[in-house]
mmCIF file of C-alpha atoms in Angstrom:
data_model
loop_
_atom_site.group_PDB
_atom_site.id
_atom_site.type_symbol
_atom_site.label_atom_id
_atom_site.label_comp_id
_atom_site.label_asym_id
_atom_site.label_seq_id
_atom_site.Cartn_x
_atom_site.Cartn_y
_atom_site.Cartn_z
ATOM 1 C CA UNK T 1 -23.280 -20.253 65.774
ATOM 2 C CA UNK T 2 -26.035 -22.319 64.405
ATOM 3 C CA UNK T 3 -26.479 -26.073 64.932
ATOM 4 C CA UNK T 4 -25.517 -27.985 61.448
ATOM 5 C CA UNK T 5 -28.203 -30.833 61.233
ATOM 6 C CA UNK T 6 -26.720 -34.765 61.575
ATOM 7 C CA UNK T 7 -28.010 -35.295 58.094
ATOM 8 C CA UNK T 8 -25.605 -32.527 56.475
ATOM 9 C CA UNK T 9 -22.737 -33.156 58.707
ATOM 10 C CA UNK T 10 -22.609 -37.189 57.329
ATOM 11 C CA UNK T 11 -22.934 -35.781 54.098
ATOM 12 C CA UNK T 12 -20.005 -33.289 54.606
ATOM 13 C CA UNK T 13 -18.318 -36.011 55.781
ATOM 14 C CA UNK T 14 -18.907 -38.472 52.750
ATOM 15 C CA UNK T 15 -17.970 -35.895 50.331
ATOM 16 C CA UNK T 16 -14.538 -35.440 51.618
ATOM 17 C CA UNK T 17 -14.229 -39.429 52.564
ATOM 18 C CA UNK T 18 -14.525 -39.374 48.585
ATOM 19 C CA UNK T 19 -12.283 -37.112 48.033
ATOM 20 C CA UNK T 20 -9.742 -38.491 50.603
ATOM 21 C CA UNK T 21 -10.017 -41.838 47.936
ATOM 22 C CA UNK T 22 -9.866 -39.716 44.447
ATOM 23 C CA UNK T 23 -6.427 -38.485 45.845
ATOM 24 C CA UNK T 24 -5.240 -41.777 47.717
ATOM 25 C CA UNK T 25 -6.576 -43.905 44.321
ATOM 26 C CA UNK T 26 -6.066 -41.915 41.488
ATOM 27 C CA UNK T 27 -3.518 -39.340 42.196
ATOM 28 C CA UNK T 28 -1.270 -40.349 44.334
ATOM 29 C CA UNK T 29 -1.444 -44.059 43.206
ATOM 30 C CA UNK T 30 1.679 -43.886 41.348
ATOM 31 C CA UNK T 31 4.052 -41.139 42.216
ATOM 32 C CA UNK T 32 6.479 -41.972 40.232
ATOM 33 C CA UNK T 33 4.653 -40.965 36.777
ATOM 34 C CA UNK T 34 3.874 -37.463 37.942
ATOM 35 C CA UNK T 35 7.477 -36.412 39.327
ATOM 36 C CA UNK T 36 9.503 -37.751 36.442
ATOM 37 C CA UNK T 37 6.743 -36.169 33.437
ATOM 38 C CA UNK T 38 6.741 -32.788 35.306
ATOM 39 C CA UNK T 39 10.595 -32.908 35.213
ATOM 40 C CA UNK T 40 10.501 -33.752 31.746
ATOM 41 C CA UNK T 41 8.138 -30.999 30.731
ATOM 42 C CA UNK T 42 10.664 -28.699 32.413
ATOM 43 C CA UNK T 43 13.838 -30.308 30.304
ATOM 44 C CA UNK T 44 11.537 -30.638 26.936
ATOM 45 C CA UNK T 45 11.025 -26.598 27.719
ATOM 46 C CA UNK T 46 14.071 -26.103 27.817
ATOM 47 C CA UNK T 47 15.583 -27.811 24.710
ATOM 48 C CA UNK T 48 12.246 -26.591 22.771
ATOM 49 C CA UNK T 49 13.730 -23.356 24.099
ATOM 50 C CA UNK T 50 17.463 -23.373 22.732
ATOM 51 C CA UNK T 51 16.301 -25.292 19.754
ATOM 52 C CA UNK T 52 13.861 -21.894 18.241
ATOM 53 C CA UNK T 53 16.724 -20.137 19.156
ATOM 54 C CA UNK T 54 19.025 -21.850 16.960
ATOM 55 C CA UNK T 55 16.699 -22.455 14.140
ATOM 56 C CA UNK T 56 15.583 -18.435 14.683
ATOM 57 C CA UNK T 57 19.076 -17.356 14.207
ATOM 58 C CA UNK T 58 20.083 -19.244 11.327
ATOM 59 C CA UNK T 59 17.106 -18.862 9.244
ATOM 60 C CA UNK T 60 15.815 -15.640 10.199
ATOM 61 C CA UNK T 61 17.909 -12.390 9.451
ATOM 62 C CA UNK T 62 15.975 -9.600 11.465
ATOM 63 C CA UNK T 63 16.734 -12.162 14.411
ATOM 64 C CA UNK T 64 19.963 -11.042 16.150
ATOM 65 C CA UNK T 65 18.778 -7.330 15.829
ATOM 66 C CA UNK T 66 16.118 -7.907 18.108
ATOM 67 C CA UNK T 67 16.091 -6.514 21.564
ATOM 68 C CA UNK T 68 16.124 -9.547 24.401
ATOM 69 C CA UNK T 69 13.040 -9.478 25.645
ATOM 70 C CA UNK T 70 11.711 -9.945 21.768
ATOM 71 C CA UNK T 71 13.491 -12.814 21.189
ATOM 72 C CA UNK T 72 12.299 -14.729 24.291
ATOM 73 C CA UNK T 73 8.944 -13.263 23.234
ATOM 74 C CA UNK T 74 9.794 -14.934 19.573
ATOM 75 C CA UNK T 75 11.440 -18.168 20.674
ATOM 76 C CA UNK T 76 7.923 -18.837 23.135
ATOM 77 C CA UNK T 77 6.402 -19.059 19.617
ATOM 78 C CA UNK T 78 7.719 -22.271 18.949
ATOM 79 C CA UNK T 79 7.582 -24.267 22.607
ATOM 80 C CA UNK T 80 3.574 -22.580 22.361
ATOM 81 C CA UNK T 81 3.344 -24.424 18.894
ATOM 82 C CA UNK T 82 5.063 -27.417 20.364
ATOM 83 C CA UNK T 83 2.928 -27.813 23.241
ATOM 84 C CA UNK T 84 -0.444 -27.056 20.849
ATOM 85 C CA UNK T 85 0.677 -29.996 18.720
ATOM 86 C CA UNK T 86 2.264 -32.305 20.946
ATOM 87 C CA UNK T 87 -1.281 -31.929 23.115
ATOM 88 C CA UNK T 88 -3.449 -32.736 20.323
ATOM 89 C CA UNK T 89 -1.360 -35.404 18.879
ATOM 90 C CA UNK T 90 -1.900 -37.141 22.255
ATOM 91 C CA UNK T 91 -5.508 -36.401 22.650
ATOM 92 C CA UNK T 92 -6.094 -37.489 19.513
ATOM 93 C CA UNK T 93 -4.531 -41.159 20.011
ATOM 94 C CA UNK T 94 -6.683 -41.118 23.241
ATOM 95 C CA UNK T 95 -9.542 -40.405 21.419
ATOM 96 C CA UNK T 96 -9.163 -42.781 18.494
ATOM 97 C CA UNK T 97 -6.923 -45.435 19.171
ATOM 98 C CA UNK T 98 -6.604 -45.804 22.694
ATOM 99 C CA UNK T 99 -8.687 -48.543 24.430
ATOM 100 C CA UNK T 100 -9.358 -46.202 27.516
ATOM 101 C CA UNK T 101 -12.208 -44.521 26.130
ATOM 102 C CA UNK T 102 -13.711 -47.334 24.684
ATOM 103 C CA UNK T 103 -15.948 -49.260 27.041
ATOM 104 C CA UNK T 104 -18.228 -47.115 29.029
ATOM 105 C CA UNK T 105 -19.929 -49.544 31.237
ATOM 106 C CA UNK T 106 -16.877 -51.406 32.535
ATOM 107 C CA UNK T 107 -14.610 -49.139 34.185
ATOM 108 C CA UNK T 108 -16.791 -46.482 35.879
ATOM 109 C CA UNK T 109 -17.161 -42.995 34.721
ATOM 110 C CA UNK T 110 -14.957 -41.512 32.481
ATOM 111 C CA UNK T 111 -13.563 -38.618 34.447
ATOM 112 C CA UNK T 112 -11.612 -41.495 36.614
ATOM 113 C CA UNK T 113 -10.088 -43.216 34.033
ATOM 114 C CA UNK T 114 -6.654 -42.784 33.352
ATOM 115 C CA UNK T 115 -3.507 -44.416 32.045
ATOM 116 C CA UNK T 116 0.121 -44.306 32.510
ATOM 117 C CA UNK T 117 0.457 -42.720 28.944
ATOM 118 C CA UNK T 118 -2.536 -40.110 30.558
ATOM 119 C CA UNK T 119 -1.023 -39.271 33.987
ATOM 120 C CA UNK T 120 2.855 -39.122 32.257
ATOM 121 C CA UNK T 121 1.491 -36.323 29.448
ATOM 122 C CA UNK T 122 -1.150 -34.298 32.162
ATOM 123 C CA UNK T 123 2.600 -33.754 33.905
ATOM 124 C CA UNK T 124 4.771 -33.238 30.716
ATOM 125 C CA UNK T 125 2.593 -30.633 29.484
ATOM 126 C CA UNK T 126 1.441 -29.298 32.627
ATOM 127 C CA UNK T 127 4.929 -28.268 33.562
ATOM 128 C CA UNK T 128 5.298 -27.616 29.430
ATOM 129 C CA UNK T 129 2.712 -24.939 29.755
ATOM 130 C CA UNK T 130 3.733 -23.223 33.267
ATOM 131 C CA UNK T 131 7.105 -22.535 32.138
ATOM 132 C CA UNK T 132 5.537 -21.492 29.051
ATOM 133 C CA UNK T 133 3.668 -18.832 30.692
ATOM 134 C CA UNK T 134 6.210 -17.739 33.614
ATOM 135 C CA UNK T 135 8.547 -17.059 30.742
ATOM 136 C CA UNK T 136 6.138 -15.285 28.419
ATOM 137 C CA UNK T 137 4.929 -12.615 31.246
ATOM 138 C CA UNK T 138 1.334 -13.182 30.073
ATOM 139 C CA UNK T 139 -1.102 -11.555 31.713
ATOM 140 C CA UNK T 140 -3.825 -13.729 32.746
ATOM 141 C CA UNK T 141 -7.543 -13.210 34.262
ATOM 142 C CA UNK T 142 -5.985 -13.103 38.418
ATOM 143 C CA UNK T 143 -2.460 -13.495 37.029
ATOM 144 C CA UNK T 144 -0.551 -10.601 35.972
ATOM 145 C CA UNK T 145 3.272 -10.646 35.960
ATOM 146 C CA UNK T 146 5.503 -8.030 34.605
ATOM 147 C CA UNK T 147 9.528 -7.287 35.257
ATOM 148 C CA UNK T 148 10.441 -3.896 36.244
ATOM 149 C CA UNK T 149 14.070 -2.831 33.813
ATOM 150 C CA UNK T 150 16.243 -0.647 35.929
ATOM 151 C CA UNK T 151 15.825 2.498 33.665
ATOM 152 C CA UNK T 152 12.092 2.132 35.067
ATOM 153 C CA UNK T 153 9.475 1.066 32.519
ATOM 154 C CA UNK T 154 7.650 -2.049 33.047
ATOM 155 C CA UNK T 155 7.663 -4.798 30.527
ATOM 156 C CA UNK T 156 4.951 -7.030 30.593
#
C-alpha cells in the first residue's frame, strides 16, 4: 500500500473537520424541527390520504368500482398534487418574501442558510414525498418496488 503524502492527508482531514461542523451546526443544531416536521409529513399523508378518498367517492361515480390497488393508485393523485403545490407555495415565499435570500454578503453562502420555516418544510415534505412513493410502488432509477398478489402476478 502506497504512502499518502502529509499534504493530502491534512487535506482529507480538513474536509471531513468541515463536514463534522455542517452536521454539528446546521443539521443537528436544532433537533427538535426535524423530528416533529417529519412526523407531520407522515400525519399530513395520511389525512391528504383519507381526504381524496372521501372527496373520490362522493364526487366520482366510476370510483367504488375500481379494483384496490386503483384507488390507492387514484387517491396518490391528490397527496402528489398536494405536495407539488404545497412545495412551491413555500418556495415561492422563500424566494420573494422571505428575508433569507436577501442579503448575499452577510450571512455566508447561500447553500448554509436556513430557517426554522426551511428546516420544518425540508422534513414535512421530505417525509410527504417518501410515503408518497412507498405507497405508489414507483419504480425509480435504483429503486424498484413491486408487491407480489397471492394468485401470482406482480403489481408494480
Amino acid at each position: 500500500m502506497a504512502a499518502v503524502p502529509k499534504q493530502t492527508s491534512m487535506a482529507i482531514k480538513s474536509y471531513k473537520n468541515q463536514a463534522q461542523m455542517l452536521v454539528k451546526n446546521y443539521l443537528l443544531a436544532d433537533p427538535f424541527a426535524p423530528y416533529t416536521s417529519i412526523l407531520g409529513g407522515i400525519l399530513a399523508f395520511k389525512v391528504v390520504y383519507d381526504l381524496a378518498d372521501l372527496i373520490n367517492n362522493f364526487y366520482i361515480k366510476t370510483y367504488p368500482s375500481l379494483t384496490k390497488i386503483q384507488r390507492v393508485d387514484w387517491n396518490n393523485r391528490g397527496i402528489s398534487i398536494t405536495h407539488a403545490i404545497s412545495v412551491s407555495a413555500l418556495s415561492l415565499y422563500f424566494i420573494f418574501w422571505s428575508d433569507l435570500f436577501s442579503d448575499p454578503y452577510l450571512m455566508g453562502l447561500m447553500v448554509f442558510r436556513s430557517s426554522q420555516l426551511s428546516t420544518f418544510g425540508l422534513g414535512v415534505f421530505s417525509a410527504f414525498g417518501f410515503v408518497h412513493k412507498i405507497t405508489t410502488l414507483e419504480k425509480t432509477v435504483g429503486f424498484q418496488s413491486g408487491i407480489y398478489i397471492l394468485n401470482g402476478d406482480w403489481c408494480y
